[in-house]
């Protein structure tokens, strides 16, 4: 392998730059030239491909977002467009591809591999932590820490006014950001798509918290359940005497400097990606982490693994919020 392409796709995640940097520098150590592909699969379709070297990735490990830009590219779901993308890679002599993105990006990568057989490796980059085969995805740790900073601030002012606050966090259909930030931030209530809830129970908990002497209530709401304004409306129909405020954290939780964990994870994933592409039997593989070890799996098998919700952590959360 002499030339590899690297792209970031889907929602950006803190640590993507650290992963790009690791791939480029580990590739350079293996005498492999790196090519950046701008804006995910769109850049592959448009031939937006350029040589990147060790200096291109200088001063990037601490930066959020992605220096290669990212995009969603619906055309890539169609075979004829993927063929065009393949021809563009061939024109640059690219023999292997690193895709840094989420579940959707990996499905695109797998389809692409099935079409053309170009060796591909996926690094899981999404704040959502919604990929079943890996314990964690790149960006999740940073996003949760960002949410925690917000929870601390919100808590101060809610306590000062004896209020309740609904904090809406991202995650698509996955409740992990809400559960981890809820446990670590001491939320009284955590609402996630994986666990259906009754509005009456939420009301009961808020009222009971007041009786127990709690001076503020933090309701951590995953966006996959409903919006914070919808939940507030539902609560106000059944509760009075308690002021409820809402905060939608939005893109604040997707940007920002990556945490130590995400930088190390990214660095290790990049090294593994180059190792895999350098071997003769790479095929299409995805990298992840299990029990603190870096793992790699056949992409098709890995993507068939359902994303399991951490029931035990949720159970602990319900005890800690008393
Ligand atoms: P993420 O990678 O963060 O899950 P998306 O689900 O939006 O983000 O997917 C990112 C991109 O991956 C899509 O815009 C599309 O280009 C590509 N993609 C997703 N699913 C497929 C698929 N089934 N076949 C081909 N490409 C896909
Ligand atoms: O997948 C990452 C994510 O930030 C989700 O948590 C969120 O639902 C979505 O992307 C937002 O996407 P967009 O950038 O299209 O608004």
Short mmCIF file of C-alpha atoms and ligand atoms in Angstrom, two decimals:
data_model
loop_
_atom_site.label_atom_id
_atom_site.label_comp_id
_atom_site.label_asym_id
_atom_site.label_seq_id
_atom_site.Cartn_x
_atom_site.Cartn_y
_atom_site.Cartn_z
CA UNK A 1 0.00 0.00 0.00
CA UNK A 2 1.51 3.32 -1.07
CA UNK A 3 -1.38 5.79 -0.98
CA UNK A 4 -4.42 6.02 1.30
CA UNK A 5 -7.41 8.36 1.40
CA UNK A 6 -8.94 9.74 4.62
CA UNK A 7 -12.37 11.29 5.07
CA UNK A 8 -14.70 12.38 7.86
CA UNK A 9 -18.43 11.88 7.34
CA UNK A 10 -21.76 12.51 9.09
CA UNK A 11 -21.89 14.66 12.23
CA UNK A 12 -18.45 15.89 13.32
CA UNK A 13 -17.14 14.78 16.70
CA UNK A 14 -14.33 16.05 18.94
CA UNK A 15 -11.29 13.83 18.32
CA UNK A 16 -11.77 13.49 14.57
CA UNK A 17 -8.75 15.74 13.99
CA UNK A 18 -6.67 13.71 16.42
CA UNK A 19 -7.62 10.60 14.42
CA UNK A 20 -6.72 12.21 11.07
CA UNK A 21 -3.38 13.30 12.54
CA UNK A 22 -2.66 9.82 13.83
CA UNK A 23 -3.48 8.17 10.49
CA UNK A 24 -1.33 10.64 8.55
CA UNK A 25 1.69 10.36 10.85
CA UNK A 26 1.51 6.58 11.31
CA UNK A 27 1.12 6.22 7.53
CA UNK A 28 4.15 8.43 6.99
CA UNK A 29 6.16 6.14 9.31
CA UNK A 30 5.10 3.21 7.08
CA UNK A 31 6.08 5.11 3.89
CA UNK A 32 2.46 5.55 2.88
CA UNK A 33 1.27 8.86 1.42
CA UNK A 34 -2.01 10.27 2.74
CA UNK A 35 -4.69 12.06 0.75
CA UNK A 36 -7.42 14.12 2.37
CA UNK A 37 -10.90 13.84 0.91
CA UNK A 38 -12.93 16.94 1.71
CA UNK A 39 -16.55 16.87 2.94
CA UNK A 40 -16.95 13.12 3.35
CA UNK A 41 -18.38 11.08 0.50
CA UNK A 42 -19.28 14.30 -1.37
CA UNK A 43 -15.56 14.97 -1.80
CA UNK A 44 -15.06 11.48 -3.18
CA UNK A 45 -17.83 12.11 -5.72
CA UNK A 46 -16.51 15.54 -6.70
CA UNK A 47 -12.84 14.51 -6.76
CA UNK A 48 -12.09 16.95 -3.95
CA UNK A 49 -8.94 15.07 -3.01
CA UNK A 50 -5.50 16.44 -2.11
CA UNK A 51 -2.19 15.30 -0.66
CA UNK A 52 -1.86 15.86 3.09
CA UNK A 53 1.33 15.45 5.11
CA UNK A 54 2.64 15.64 8.66
CA UNK A 55 2.60 19.48 8.59
CA UNK A 56 -1.02 19.59 7.41
CA UNK A 57 -1.99 17.94 10.71
CA UNK A 58 0.26 20.08 12.95
CA UNK A 59 -1.56 22.00 15.67
CA UNK A 60 -4.78 20.01 15.22
CA UNK A 61 -4.87 17.40 18.03
CA UNK A 62 -6.58 19.87 20.38
CA UNK A 63 -9.13 21.14 17.88
CA UNK A 64 -12.80 20.17 17.62
CA UNK A 65 -14.67 19.92 14.33
CA UNK A 66 -12.81 18.38 11.41
CA UNK A 67 -10.06 19.91 9.28
CA UNK A 68 -11.26 17.72 6.39
CA UNK A 69 -14.81 19.10 6.71
CA UNK A 70 -17.77 16.76 6.80
CA UNK A 71 -21.08 16.35 5.03
CA UNK A 72 -24.02 14.09 4.48
CA UNK A 73 -24.17 12.77 0.93
CA UNK A 74 -27.46 11.02 0.01
CA UNK A 75 -26.19 10.20 -3.53
CA UNK A 76 -23.63 7.81 -2.05
CA UNK A 77 -26.49 5.37 -1.36
CA UNK A 78 -26.69 4.80 -5.12
CA UNK A 79 -24.27 2.43 -6.80
CA UNK A 80 -23.58 4.57 -9.86
CA UNK A 81 -22.35 7.43 -7.65
CA UNK A 82 -20.17 5.09 -5.62
CA UNK A 83 -18.63 3.85 -8.88
CA UNK A 84 -17.82 7.44 -9.83
CA UNK A 85 -16.26 7.96 -6.40
CA UNK A 86 -14.12 4.85 -6.89
CA UNK A 87 -12.88 6.12 -10.24
CA UNK A 88 -11.85 9.38 -8.58
CA UNK A 89 -9.81 7.49 -5.98
CA UNK A 90 -8.18 5.41 -8.72
CA UNK A 91 -7.22 8.60 -10.57
CA UNK A 92 -5.13 9.56 -7.53
CA UNK A 93 -3.69 6.04 -7.17
CA UNK A 94 -5.40 5.60 -3.79
CA UNK A 95 -5.34 1.95 -2.68
CA UNK A 96 -7.00 2.12 0.72
CA UNK A 97 -9.55 4.27 2.56
CA UNK A 98 -10.03 5.41 6.17
CA UNK A 99 -13.56 6.55 7.02
CA UNK A 100 -14.04 8.43 10.29
CA UNK A 101 -17.75 8.67 11.02
CA UNK A 102 -20.80 7.07 12.54
CA UNK A 103 -22.99 4.10 11.77
CA UNK A 104 -24.36 5.61 8.52
CA UNK A 105 -20.87 6.41 7.25
CA UNK A 106 -19.80 2.83 7.97
CA UNK A 107 -22.79 1.44 6.04
CA UNK A 108 -21.73 3.61 3.12
CA UNK A 109 -18.16 2.35 3.45
CA UNK A 110 -19.34 -1.26 3.43
CA UNK A 111 -21.46 -0.75 0.31
CA UNK A 112 -18.50 0.92 -1.35
CA UNK A 113 -16.21 -1.98 -0.43
CA UNK A 114 -18.74 -4.52 -1.74
CA UNK A 115 -18.86 -2.65 -5.06
CA UNK A 116 -15.15 -2.19 -5.69
CA UNK A 117 -13.13 -4.25 -3.18
CA UNK A 118 -10.89 -1.33 -2.16
CA UNK A 119 -9.56 -2.02 1.37
CA UNK A 120 -11.42 0.18 3.88
CA UNK A 121 -11.13 0.84 7.61
CA UNK A 122 -13.68 2.68 9.76
CA UNK A 123 -12.91 4.70 12.91
CA UNK A 124 -16.09 5.32 14.95
CA UNK A 125 -16.50 9.09 15.25
CA UNK A 126 -19.80 10.33 16.66
CA UNK A 127 -20.83 11.95 19.92
CA UNK A 128 -23.91 9.70 20.04
CA UNK A 129 -22.16 6.47 21.20
CA UNK A 130 -24.76 4.54 19.22
CA UNK A 131 -22.58 1.86 17.56
CA UNK A 132 -23.17 -1.62 18.97
CA UNK A 133 -19.80 -3.33 18.46
CA UNK A 134 -17.75 -0.76 20.41
CA UNK A 135 -18.03 0.33 24.05
CA UNK A 136 -17.36 3.96 23.09
CA UNK A 137 -17.21 6.18 20.03
CA UNK A 138 -14.82 9.05 19.45
CA UNK A 139 -16.26 12.33 20.72
CA UNK A 140 -18.68 10.84 23.24
CA UNK A 141 -16.42 11.45 26.25
CA UNK A 142 -15.84 15.08 25.28
CA UNK A 143 -19.54 15.68 24.59
CA UNK A 144 -20.54 14.26 27.98
CA UNK A 145 -17.93 16.44 29.72
CA UNK A 146 -19.28 19.48 27.89
CA UNK A 147 -22.81 18.61 29.01
CA UNK A 148 -21.53 18.24 32.58
CA UNK A 149 -20.12 21.77 32.54
CA UNK A 150 -23.54 23.03 31.51
CA UNK A 151 -25.33 20.93 34.15
CA UNK A 152 -23.13 22.41 36.89
CA UNK A 153 -23.97 25.95 35.81
CA UNK A 154 -27.66 25.23 35.43
CA UNK A 155 -27.74 23.56 38.85
CA UNK A 156 -26.38 26.69 40.57
CA UNK A 157 -29.11 28.93 39.28
CA UNK A 158 -31.91 26.37 39.64
CA UNK A 159 -30.97 25.87 43.30
CA UNK A 160 -30.89 29.62 43.85
CA UNK A 161 -34.51 29.84 42.64
CA UNK A 162 -35.85 26.43 43.78
CA UNK A 163 -36.64 25.55 40.17
CA UNK A 164 -36.68 22.47 37.96
CA UNK A 165 -34.87 22.46 34.63
CA UNK A 166 -35.17 20.18 31.62
CA UNK A 167 -31.80 19.88 29.86
CA UNK A 168 -32.15 18.44 26.34
CA UNK A 169 -29.09 16.66 24.97
CA UNK A 170 -28.25 15.10 21.60
CA UNK A 171 -27.83 11.42 20.73
CA UNK A 172 -30.42 10.73 18.03
CA UNK A 173 -32.17 7.49 19.08
CA UNK A 174 -29.52 6.69 21.69
CA UNK A 175 -29.79 7.78 25.34
CA UNK A 176 -26.12 7.38 26.28
CA UNK A 177 -25.24 11.09 26.47
CA UNK A 178 -28.25 11.63 28.75
CA UNK A 179 -27.48 8.61 30.96
CA UNK A 180 -23.74 9.29 31.39
CA UNK A 181 -24.20 13.04 31.89
CA UNK A 182 -27.19 12.33 34.14
CA UNK A 183 -25.28 9.97 36.41
CA UNK A 184 -22.11 12.09 36.48
CA UNK A 185 -24.06 15.34 36.89
CA UNK A 186 -26.44 14.07 39.57
CA UNK A 187 -29.64 14.50 37.56
CA UNK A 188 -32.84 13.68 39.47
CA UNK A 189 -34.60 12.33 36.37
CA UNK A 190 -33.17 10.82 33.16
CA UNK A 191 -35.48 10.30 30.18
CA UNK A 192 -34.17 8.27 27.25
CA UNK A 193 -35.71 6.60 24.19
CA UNK A 194 -34.70 3.12 25.36
CA UNK A 195 -36.92 3.30 28.48
CA UNK A 196 -40.55 4.35 27.97
CA UNK A 197 -41.89 6.56 30.77
CA UNK A 198 -45.20 7.89 32.05
CA UNK A 199 -45.54 11.64 32.52
CA UNK A 200 -47.37 10.95 35.83
CA UNK A 201 -44.23 9.27 37.19
CA UNK A 202 -42.08 12.26 36.26
CA UNK A 203 -44.56 14.57 37.99
CA UNK A 204 -44.56 12.33 41.08
CA UNK A 205 -40.76 12.39 41.25
CA UNK A 206 -40.57 16.17 40.95
CA UNK A 207 -43.15 16.62 43.72
CA UNK A 208 -41.51 14.00 45.92
CA UNK A 209 -38.08 15.63 45.45
CA UNK A 210 -39.57 18.87 46.75
CA UNK A 211 -41.02 17.11 49.81
CA UNK A 212 -37.64 15.50 50.47
CA UNK A 213 -36.09 18.95 50.57
CA UNK A 214 -34.35 19.05 47.19
CA UNK A 215 -33.89 22.65 46.15
CA UNK A 216 -33.58 21.97 42.43
CA UNK A 217 -34.48 19.23 39.98
CA UNK A 218 -32.45 18.47 36.86
CA UNK A 219 -34.30 16.45 34.22
CA UNK A 220 -31.84 15.10 31.68
CA UNK A 221 -33.78 14.59 28.45
CA UNK A 222 -32.42 12.74 25.40
CA UNK A 223 -33.51 14.35 22.13
CA UNK A 224 -34.78 10.95 20.94
CA UNK A 225 -37.64 11.16 23.48
CA UNK A 226 -39.12 14.57 22.61
CA UNK A 227 -38.09 18.22 22.73
CA UNK A 228 -37.63 20.06 26.03
CA UNK A 229 -40.49 22.41 25.18
CA UNK A 230 -42.86 19.49 24.51
CA UNK A 231 -41.93 17.91 27.82
CA UNK A 232 -42.35 21.20 29.65
CA UNK A 233 -45.85 21.61 28.21
CA UNK A 234 -46.82 18.11 29.30
CA UNK A 235 -45.49 18.71 32.81
CA UNK A 236 -47.19 22.07 33.20
CA UNK A 237 -50.55 20.44 32.49
CA UNK A 238 -50.12 18.29 35.59
CA UNK A 239 -48.04 20.36 37.99
CA UNK A 240 -48.30 23.75 39.59
CA UNK A 241 -46.30 25.60 42.21
CA UNK A 242 -43.00 24.55 40.68
CA UNK A 243 -41.26 26.69 38.08
CA UNK A 244 -39.87 24.72 35.15
CA UNK A 245 -37.17 26.03 32.83
CA UNK A 246 -35.64 24.47 29.72
CA UNK A 247 -32.16 24.40 28.14
CA UNK A 248 -31.46 22.82 24.76
CA UNK A 249 -27.69 22.38 24.58
CA UNK A 250 -27.59 21.70 20.83
CA UNK A 251 -24.32 22.12 18.95
CA UNK A 252 -22.43 23.34 22.02
CA UNK A 253 -22.03 19.66 22.91
CA UNK A 254 -20.65 18.70 19.48
CA UNK A 255 -17.83 21.22 19.27
CA UNK A 256 -14.92 21.98 21.55
CA UNK A 257 -11.48 20.71 22.38
CA UNK A 258 -11.35 16.89 22.70
CA UNK A 259 -10.79 15.33 26.13
CA UNK A 260 -7.66 13.36 26.98
CA UNK A 261 -9.61 10.09 26.52
CA UNK A 262 -10.80 11.04 23.05
CA UNK A 263 -7.32 12.15 21.96
CA UNK A 264 -5.74 8.90 23.14
CA UNK A 265 -8.54 6.80 21.64
CA UNK A 266 -8.18 8.67 18.33
CA UNK A 267 -4.41 8.21 18.33
CA UNK A 268 -4.71 4.49 18.97
CA UNK A 269 -7.43 4.07 16.32
CA UNK A 270 -5.30 5.87 13.72
CA UNK A 271 -2.34 3.60 14.41
CA UNK A 272 -4.53 0.49 14.10
CA UNK A 273 -6.08 1.77 10.86
CA UNK A 274 -2.66 2.06 9.23
CA UNK A 275 -1.62 -1.37 10.52
CA UNK A 276 -4.77 -2.91 9.02
CA UNK A 277 -4.40 -1.19 5.66
CA UNK A 278 -0.74 -2.25 5.50
CA UNK A 279 -1.66 -5.91 5.84
CA UNK A 280 -2.59 -8.03 2.82
CA UNK A 281 -5.87 -9.23 4.31
CA UNK A 282 -7.52 -5.96 5.34
CA UNK A 283 -10.83 -6.18 3.46
CA UNK A 284 -13.39 -3.93 5.13
CA UNK A 285 -12.88 -3.53 8.88
CA UNK A 286 -14.01 -1.26 11.69
CA UNK A 287 -12.06 -0.29 14.80
CA UNK A 288 -13.46 0.17 18.29
CA UNK A 289 -12.79 -0.41 21.95
CA UNK A 290 -13.87 -3.24 24.28
CA UNK A 291 -12.81 -3.36 27.93
CA UNK A 292 -10.17 -0.69 27.29
CA UNK A 293 -8.53 -2.62 24.46
CA UNK A 294 -8.52 -1.48 20.84
CA UNK A 295 -10.34 -4.02 18.67
CA UNK A 296 -11.03 -4.43 14.98
CA UNK A 297 -13.77 -6.47 13.36
CA UNK A 298 -15.06 -7.39 9.95
CA UNK A 299 -17.32 -4.43 9.10
CA UNK A 300 -20.32 -6.48 7.97
CA UNK A 301 -20.31 -8.61 11.13
CA UNK A 302 -19.69 -5.60 13.37
CA UNK A 303 -22.55 -3.58 11.89
CA UNK A 304 -24.95 -6.47 12.49
CA UNK A 305 -24.35 -6.18 16.26
CA UNK A 306 -27.25 -4.26 17.85
CA UNK A 307 -26.49 -1.31 20.07
CA UNK A 308 -27.18 -2.42 23.64
CA UNK A 309 -28.22 0.08 26.23
CA UNK A 310 -26.36 -0.01 29.59
CA UNK A 311 -29.24 -1.10 31.83
CA UNK A 312 -27.03 -1.43 34.89
CA UNK A 313 -25.85 2.18 34.72
CA UNK A 314 -29.46 3.30 34.35
CA UNK A 315 -30.45 1.21 37.38
CA UNK A 316 -27.67 2.83 39.40
CA UNK A 317 -28.86 6.26 38.24
CA UNK A 318 -32.32 5.63 39.64
CA UNK A 319 -30.81 4.85 43.09
CA UNK A 320 -28.38 7.79 43.08
CA UNK A 321 -31.07 10.34 42.30
CA UNK A 322 -32.94 9.75 45.57
P1 LIG B 1 -23.31 9.08 10.68
O1 LIG B 1 -22.18 8.51 9.93
O2 LIG B 1 -22.88 10.10 11.69
O3 LIG B 1 -24.23 8.01 11.25
P2 LIG B 1 -25.28 9.60 8.59
O4 LIG B 1 -26.21 8.51 9.03
O5 LIG B 1 -25.88 10.92 8.24
O6 LIG B 1 -24.17 9.96 9.68
O7 LIG B 1 -24.46 9.04 7.33
C1 LIG B 1 -23.43 9.82 6.76
C2 LIG B 1 -23.35 9.52 5.28
O8 LIG B 1 -23.03 8.14 5.05
C3 LIG B 1 -24.64 9.71 4.49
O9 LIG B 1 -24.89 11.06 4.17
C4 LIG B 1 -24.32 8.91 3.24
O10 LIG B 1 -23.43 9.60 2.42
C5 LIG B 1 -23.58 7.71 3.82
N1 LIG B 1 -24.49 6.59 4.04
C6 LIG B 1 -25.31 6.36 5.09
N2 LIG B 1 -26.00 5.21 4.95
C7 LIG B 1 -25.62 4.69 3.75
C8 LIG B 1 -25.98 3.53 3.01
N3 LIG B 1 -26.86 2.65 3.48
N4 LIG B 1 -25.39 3.33 1.80
C9 LIG B 1 -24.49 4.21 1.33
N5 LIG B 1 -24.11 5.33 1.98
C10 LIG B 1 -24.66 5.58 3.16
O1 LIG B 2 -25.03 12.29 15.05
C1 LIG B 2 -24.54 13.40 15.72
C2 LIG B 2 -25.62 14.43 15.92
O2 LIG B 2 -25.05 15.54 16.59
C3 LIG B 2 -26.88 13.94 16.65
O3 LIG B 2 -26.67 13.86 18.04
C4 LIG B 2 -27.88 14.97 16.23
O4 LIG B 2 -29.21 14.48 16.30
C5 LIG B 2 -27.50 15.21 14.80
O5 LIG B 2 -26.12 14.88 14.68
C6 LIG B 2 -27.70 16.63 14.33
O6 LIG B 2 -27.37 16.69 12.99
P1 LIG B 2 -27.27 18.03 12.12
O7 LIG B 2 -25.82 18.40 12.12
O8 LIG B 2 -27.71 17.59 10.77
O9 LIG B 2 -28.13 19.05 12.76
#
